[in-house]
Coordinates of C-alpha atoms and ligand atoms in Angstrom, one line a residue:
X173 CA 0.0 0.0 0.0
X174 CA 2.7 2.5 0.8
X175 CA 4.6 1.1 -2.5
X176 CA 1.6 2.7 -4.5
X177 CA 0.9 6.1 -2.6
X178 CA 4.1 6.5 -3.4
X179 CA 4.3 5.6 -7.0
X180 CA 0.9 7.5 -7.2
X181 CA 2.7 10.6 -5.2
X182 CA 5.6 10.2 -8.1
X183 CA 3.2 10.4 -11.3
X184 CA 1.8 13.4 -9.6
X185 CA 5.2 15.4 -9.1
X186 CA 6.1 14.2 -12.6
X187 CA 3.7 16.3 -13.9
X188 CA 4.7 19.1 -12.0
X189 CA 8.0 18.6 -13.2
X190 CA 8.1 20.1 -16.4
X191 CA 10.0 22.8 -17.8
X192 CA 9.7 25.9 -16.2
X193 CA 7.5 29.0 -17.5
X194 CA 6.7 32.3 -16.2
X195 CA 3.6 30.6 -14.5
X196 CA 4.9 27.8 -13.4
X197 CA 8.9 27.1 -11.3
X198 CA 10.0 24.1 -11.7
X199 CA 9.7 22.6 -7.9
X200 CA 12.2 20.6 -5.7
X201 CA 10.7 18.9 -3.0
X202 CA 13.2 18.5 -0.6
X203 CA 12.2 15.9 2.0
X204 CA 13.9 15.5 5.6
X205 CA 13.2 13.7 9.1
X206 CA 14.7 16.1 11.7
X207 CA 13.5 19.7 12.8
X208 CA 14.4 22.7 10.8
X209 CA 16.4 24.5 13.7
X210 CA 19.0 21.6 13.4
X211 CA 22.2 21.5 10.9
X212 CA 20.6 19.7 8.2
X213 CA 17.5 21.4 8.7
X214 CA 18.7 24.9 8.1
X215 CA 21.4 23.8 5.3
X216 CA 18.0 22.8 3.1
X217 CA 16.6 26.8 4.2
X218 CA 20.0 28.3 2.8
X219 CA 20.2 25.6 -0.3
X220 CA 15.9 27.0 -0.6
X221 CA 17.3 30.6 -0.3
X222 CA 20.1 30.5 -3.1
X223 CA 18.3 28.1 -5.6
X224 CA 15.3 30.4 -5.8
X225 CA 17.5 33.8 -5.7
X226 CA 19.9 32.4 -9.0
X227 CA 17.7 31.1 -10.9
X228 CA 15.6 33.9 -10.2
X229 CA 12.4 31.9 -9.1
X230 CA 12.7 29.5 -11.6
X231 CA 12.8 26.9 -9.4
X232 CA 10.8 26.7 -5.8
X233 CA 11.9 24.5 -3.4
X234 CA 9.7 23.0 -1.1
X235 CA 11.1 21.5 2.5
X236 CA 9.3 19.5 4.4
X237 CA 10.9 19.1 7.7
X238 CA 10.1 16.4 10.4
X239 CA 9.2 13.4 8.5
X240 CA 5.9 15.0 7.5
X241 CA 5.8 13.4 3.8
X242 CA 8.2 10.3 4.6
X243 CA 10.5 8.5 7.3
X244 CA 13.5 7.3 6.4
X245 CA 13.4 3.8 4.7
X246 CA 10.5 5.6 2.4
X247 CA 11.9 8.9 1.7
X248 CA 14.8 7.1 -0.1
X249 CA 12.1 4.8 -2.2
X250 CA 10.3 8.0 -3.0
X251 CA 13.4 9.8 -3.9
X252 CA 13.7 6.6 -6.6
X253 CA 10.0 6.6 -7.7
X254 CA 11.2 10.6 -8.6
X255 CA 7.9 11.3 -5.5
X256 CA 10.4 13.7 -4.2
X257 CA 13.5 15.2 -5.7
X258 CA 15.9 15.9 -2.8
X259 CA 16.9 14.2 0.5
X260 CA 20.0 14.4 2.7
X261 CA 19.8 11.2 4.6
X262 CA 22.4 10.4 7.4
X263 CA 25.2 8.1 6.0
X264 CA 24.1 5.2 8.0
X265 CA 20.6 5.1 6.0
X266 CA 22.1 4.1 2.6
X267 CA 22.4 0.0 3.4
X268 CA 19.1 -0.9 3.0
X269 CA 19.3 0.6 -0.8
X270 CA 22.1 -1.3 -1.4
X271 CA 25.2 1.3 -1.1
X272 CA 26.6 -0.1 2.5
X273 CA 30.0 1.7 1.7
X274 CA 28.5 5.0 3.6
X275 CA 28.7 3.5 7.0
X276 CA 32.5 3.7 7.3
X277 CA 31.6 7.0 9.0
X278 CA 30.0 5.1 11.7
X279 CA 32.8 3.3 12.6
X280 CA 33.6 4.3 16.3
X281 CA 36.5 7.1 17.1
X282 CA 37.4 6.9 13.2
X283 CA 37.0 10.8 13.3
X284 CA 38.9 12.8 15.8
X285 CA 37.4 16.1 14.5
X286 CA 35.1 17.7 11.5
X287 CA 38.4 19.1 9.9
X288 CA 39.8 15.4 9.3
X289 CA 36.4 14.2 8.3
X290 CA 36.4 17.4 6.1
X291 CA 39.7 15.9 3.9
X292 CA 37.9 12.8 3.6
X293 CA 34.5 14.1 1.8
X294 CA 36.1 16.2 -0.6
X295 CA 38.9 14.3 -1.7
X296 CA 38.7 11.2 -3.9
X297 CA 37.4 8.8 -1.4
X298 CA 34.0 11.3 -1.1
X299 CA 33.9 11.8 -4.3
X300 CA 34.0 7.7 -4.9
X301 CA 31.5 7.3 -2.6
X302 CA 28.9 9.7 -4.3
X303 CA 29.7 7.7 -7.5
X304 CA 28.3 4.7 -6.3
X305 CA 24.6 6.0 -6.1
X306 CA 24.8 6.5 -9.6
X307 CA 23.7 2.8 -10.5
X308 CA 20.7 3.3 -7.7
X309 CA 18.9 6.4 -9.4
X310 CA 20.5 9.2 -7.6
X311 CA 23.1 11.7 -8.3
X312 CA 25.1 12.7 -4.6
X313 CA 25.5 16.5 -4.7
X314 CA 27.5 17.2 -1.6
X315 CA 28.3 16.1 2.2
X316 CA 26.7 17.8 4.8
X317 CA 27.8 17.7 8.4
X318 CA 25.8 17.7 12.0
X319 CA 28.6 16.2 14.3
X320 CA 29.2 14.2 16.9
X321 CA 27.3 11.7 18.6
X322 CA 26.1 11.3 22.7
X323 CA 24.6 8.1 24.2
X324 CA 21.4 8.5 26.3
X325 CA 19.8 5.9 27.8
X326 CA 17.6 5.4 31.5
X327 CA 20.7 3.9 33.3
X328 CA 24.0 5.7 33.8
X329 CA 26.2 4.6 31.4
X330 CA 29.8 5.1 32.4
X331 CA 31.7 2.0 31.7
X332 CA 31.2 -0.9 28.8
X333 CA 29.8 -3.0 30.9
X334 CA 26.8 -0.9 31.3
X335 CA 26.0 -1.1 28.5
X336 CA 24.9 -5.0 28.6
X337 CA 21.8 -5.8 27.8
X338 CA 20.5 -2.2 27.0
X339 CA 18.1 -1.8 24.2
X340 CA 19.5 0.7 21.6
X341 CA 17.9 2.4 18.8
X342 CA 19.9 2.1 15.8
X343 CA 19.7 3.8 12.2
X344 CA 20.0 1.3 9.5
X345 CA 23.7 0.3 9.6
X346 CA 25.7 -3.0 10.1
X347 CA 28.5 -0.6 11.1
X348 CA 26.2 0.7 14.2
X349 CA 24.7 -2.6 14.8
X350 CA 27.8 -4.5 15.2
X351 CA 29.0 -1.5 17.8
X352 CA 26.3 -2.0 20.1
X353 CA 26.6 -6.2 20.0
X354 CA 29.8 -5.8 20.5
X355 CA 29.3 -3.7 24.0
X356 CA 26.6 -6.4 24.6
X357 CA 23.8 -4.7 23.7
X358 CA 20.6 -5.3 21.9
X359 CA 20.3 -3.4 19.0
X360 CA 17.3 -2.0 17.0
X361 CA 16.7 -0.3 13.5
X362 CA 13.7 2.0 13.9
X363 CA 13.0 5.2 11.7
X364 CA 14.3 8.3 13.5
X365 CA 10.6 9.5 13.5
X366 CA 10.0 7.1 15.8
X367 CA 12.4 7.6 18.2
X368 CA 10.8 10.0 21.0
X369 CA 7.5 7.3 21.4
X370 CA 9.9 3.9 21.8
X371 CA 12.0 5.8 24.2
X372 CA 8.5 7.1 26.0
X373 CA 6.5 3.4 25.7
X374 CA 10.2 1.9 27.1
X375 CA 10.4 -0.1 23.5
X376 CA 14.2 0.7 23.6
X377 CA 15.9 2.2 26.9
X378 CA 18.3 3.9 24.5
X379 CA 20.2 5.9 21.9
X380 CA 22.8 7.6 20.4
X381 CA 22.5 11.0 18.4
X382 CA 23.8 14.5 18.4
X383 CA 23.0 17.2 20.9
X384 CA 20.8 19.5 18.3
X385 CA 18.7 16.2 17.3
X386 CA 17.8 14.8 20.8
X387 CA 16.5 18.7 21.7
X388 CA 14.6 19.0 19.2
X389 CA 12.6 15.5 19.1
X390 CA 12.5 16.6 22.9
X391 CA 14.2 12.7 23.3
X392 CA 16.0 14.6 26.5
X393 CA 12.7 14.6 27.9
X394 CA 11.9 10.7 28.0
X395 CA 15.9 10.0 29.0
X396 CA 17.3 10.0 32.7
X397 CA 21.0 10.1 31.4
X398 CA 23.4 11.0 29.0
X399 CA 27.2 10.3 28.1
X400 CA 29.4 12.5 26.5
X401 CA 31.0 9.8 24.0
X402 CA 31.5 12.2 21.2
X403 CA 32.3 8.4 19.8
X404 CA 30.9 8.5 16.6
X405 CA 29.6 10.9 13.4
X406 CA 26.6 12.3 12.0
X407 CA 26.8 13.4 8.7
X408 CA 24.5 13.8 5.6
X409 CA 24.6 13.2 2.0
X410 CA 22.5 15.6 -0.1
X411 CA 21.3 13.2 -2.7
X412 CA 19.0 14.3 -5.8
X413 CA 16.5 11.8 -8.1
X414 CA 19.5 11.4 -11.0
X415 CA 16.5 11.7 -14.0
X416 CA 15.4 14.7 -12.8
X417 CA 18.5 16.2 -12.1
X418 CA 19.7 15.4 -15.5
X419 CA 16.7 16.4 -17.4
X420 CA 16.9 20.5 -16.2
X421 CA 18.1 22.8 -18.6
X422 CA 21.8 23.3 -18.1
X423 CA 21.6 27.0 -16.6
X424 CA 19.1 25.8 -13.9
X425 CA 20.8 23.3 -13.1
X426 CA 24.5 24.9 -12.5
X427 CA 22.9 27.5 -10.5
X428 CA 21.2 24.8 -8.4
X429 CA 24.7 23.4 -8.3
X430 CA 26.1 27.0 -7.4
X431 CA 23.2 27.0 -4.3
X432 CA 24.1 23.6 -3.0
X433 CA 28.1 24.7 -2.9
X434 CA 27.6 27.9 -1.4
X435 CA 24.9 26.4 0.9
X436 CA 27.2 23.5 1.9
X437 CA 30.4 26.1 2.4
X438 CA 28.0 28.6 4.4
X439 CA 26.9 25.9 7.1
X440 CA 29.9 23.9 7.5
X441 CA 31.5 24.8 10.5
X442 CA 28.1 26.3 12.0
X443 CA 26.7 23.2 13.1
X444 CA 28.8 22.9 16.0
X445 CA 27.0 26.0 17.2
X446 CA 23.6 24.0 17.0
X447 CA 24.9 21.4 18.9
X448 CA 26.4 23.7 21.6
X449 CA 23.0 25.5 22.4
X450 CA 20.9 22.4 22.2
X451 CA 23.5 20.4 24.8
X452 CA 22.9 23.9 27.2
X453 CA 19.4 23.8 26.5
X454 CA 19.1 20.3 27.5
X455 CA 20.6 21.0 30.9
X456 CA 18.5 23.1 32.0
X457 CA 15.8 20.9 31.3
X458 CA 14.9 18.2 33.0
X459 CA 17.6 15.6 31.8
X460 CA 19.1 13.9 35.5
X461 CA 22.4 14.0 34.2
X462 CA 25.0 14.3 31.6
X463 CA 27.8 12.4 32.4
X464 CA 31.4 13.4 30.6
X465 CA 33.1 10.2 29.6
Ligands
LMR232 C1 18.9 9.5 13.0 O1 18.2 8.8 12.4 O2 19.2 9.4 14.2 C2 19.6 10.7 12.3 O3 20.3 10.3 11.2 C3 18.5 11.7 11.9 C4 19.1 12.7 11.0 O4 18.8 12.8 9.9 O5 19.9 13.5 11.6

C-alpha cells in the first residue's frame, strides 16, 4: 500500500516537473526527518534561499521538515519513484538501498574532528562514494555535516559493561549494529521518527544521536542520562533523483549546483554552534544527568 501512494505521489510530481514557464517554477521537493532548527535542517533553508534567488524563481523548493511526507526507509524509495526530488539522509541510512559503503563513518573514534572528516568528503574517497549512487537512481551532490554523537539511555552509562543488555535504537547500519553487540547490547533499527514514542513506551531504553537532534525531538525529555561519548559521526549526503536532475536545462541546473556549494560552504563549520546551544538547553531541562566520559 505505501509502494503505491508513493508511486501514485511520483506520477503526480512528474507532472509538475516540467519545464519551467513564467507561470509555473520548476519545484524541488526537498524531503527530511529532523527539525528545521538543526544543521541539516537549516542547510536545506539556505540551499531553498540560493536556488530560488539564481535562478531567479525558476525553481521553488519546497522543504518538508520532520518526516511529514516520509520516514526514512520511504523517503529514499520515493526519492527513486522521482515522489520527491531531494533528501539528505544520514550516511548510516544508505544500506538498505544497497550502497553499505557509507557506513564507514559510523565506525567508532574513526574521526577525531570535523576538519579530518572534512579531507575525507572532498577528496577522492568522497567523491568515490557519491559515484556509487549513480547505479541506484541518484546523483550525490554534496556532504553535509551535523557532528558528533552522545549516548542517552535510563541507566547511567559510564563504563562498557553498562552497557549490557541495554536496548539501543539504531539507524539502518551494520557498522552501528555490530557497535552496540559488540558492547553487549541489543540493538534495533527504527525510523528516527520514531524515536521519541519507543524511548516514552520503554520499547528501547536507548540511543545515540547529536545534541541538536535529541533537543529538538524533545528525546532529553523521555531519557534520565546521558554520556558524553563524542564516539561517533553524523553526517548527511544531499542526494538528488539522477532523471530529474539530469533532465533540467543546463543554466538551472548549475545554478542549483552553485546554491548547493555555497549552501554547503555557508553551514559547514556552524553546526557545532547547534549542537552547543541544544546540549545547554538540555541541561537546563529536565535531563538527571549528563555524564562526561
Ligand atoms: C537519526 O536517524 O538518528 C539521524 O540520522 C537523523 C538525522 O537525519 O539527523
Amino acid at each position: 500500500m505505501r509502494k503505491i501512494l508513493i508511486a501514485a505521489a511520483s506520477i503526480a510530481a512528474l507532472s509538475l516537473a516540467g519545464p519551467a514557464t513564467a507561470q509555473s517554477p520548476i519545484v524541488i521537493k526537498f524531503s527530511h526527518v529532523v527539525a528545521t532548527n538543526t544543521p541539516k535542517g537549516l542547510a536545506a533553508e539556505k540551499f531553498k534561499e540560493l536556488a530560488e534567488k539564481y535562478t531567479a524563481g525558476k525553481v521553488k523548493v519546497e522543504v518538508y521538515p520532520n518526516s511529514q511526507l516520509y520516514k526514512d526507509k520511504e523517503e529514499l524509495e520515493a526519492l527513486q519513484l522521482g515522489a520527491v526530488q531531494m533528501l539528505a539522509p544520514s550516511n548510516s541510512k544508505f544500506g538498505p538501498i544497497g550502497v553499505k559503503e557509507f557506513e564507514v563513518f559510523d565506525l567508532p573514534y574513526m574521526l577525531p574532528d570535523l576538519k579530518t572528516l572534512r579531507k575525507v568528503t572532498d577528496g577522492p574517497l568522497g567523491a568515490r562514494l557519491l559515484k556509487l549512487l549513480d547505479s541506484k537512481g541518484m546523483t550525490g551532490l554534496a556532504y553535509w555535516d551535523n557532528g558528533f554523537k552522545e549516548m542517552s539511555a535510563n541507566k547511567k552509562l559510564i563504563s562498557p559493561v553498562d552497557y549490557k543488555g541495554v536496548k539501543f535504537r539504531i539507524q539502518s547500519s551494520k557498522v552501528l549494529e555490530a557497535q552496540f553487540r559488540a558492547l553487549g547490547s541489543i540493538p534495533q533499527v527504527m525510523a528516527f521518527g520514531e524515536v521519541y514514542q519507543a524511548l516514552q513506551t520503554g520499547v528501547v531504553d536507548g540511543q545515540e544521536n547529536t545534541w541538536s537532534n535529541i533537543y529538538t525531538q524533545k528525546m532529553h525529555e523521555v531519557q534520565k542520562y546521558a554520556t558524553v561519548t563524542n564516539h561517533g559521526y553524523i553526517g548527511y549526503v544531499v542526494v538528488v533523483n539522477k532523471k530529474f536532475w539530469d533532465g533540467l536545462p543546463a543554466d538551472i541546473r548549475a545554478n542549483c549546483e552553485k546554491a548547493m556549494k555555497e549552501a554547503t560552504a555557508f553551514r559547514h563549520g556552524q553546526s557545532a554552534e547547534e549542537n552547543d546551544h541544544a546540549l545547554l538547553a538540555i541541561e537546563k531541562s529536565g535531563m538527571r544527568q549528563i555524564m562526561t566520559w
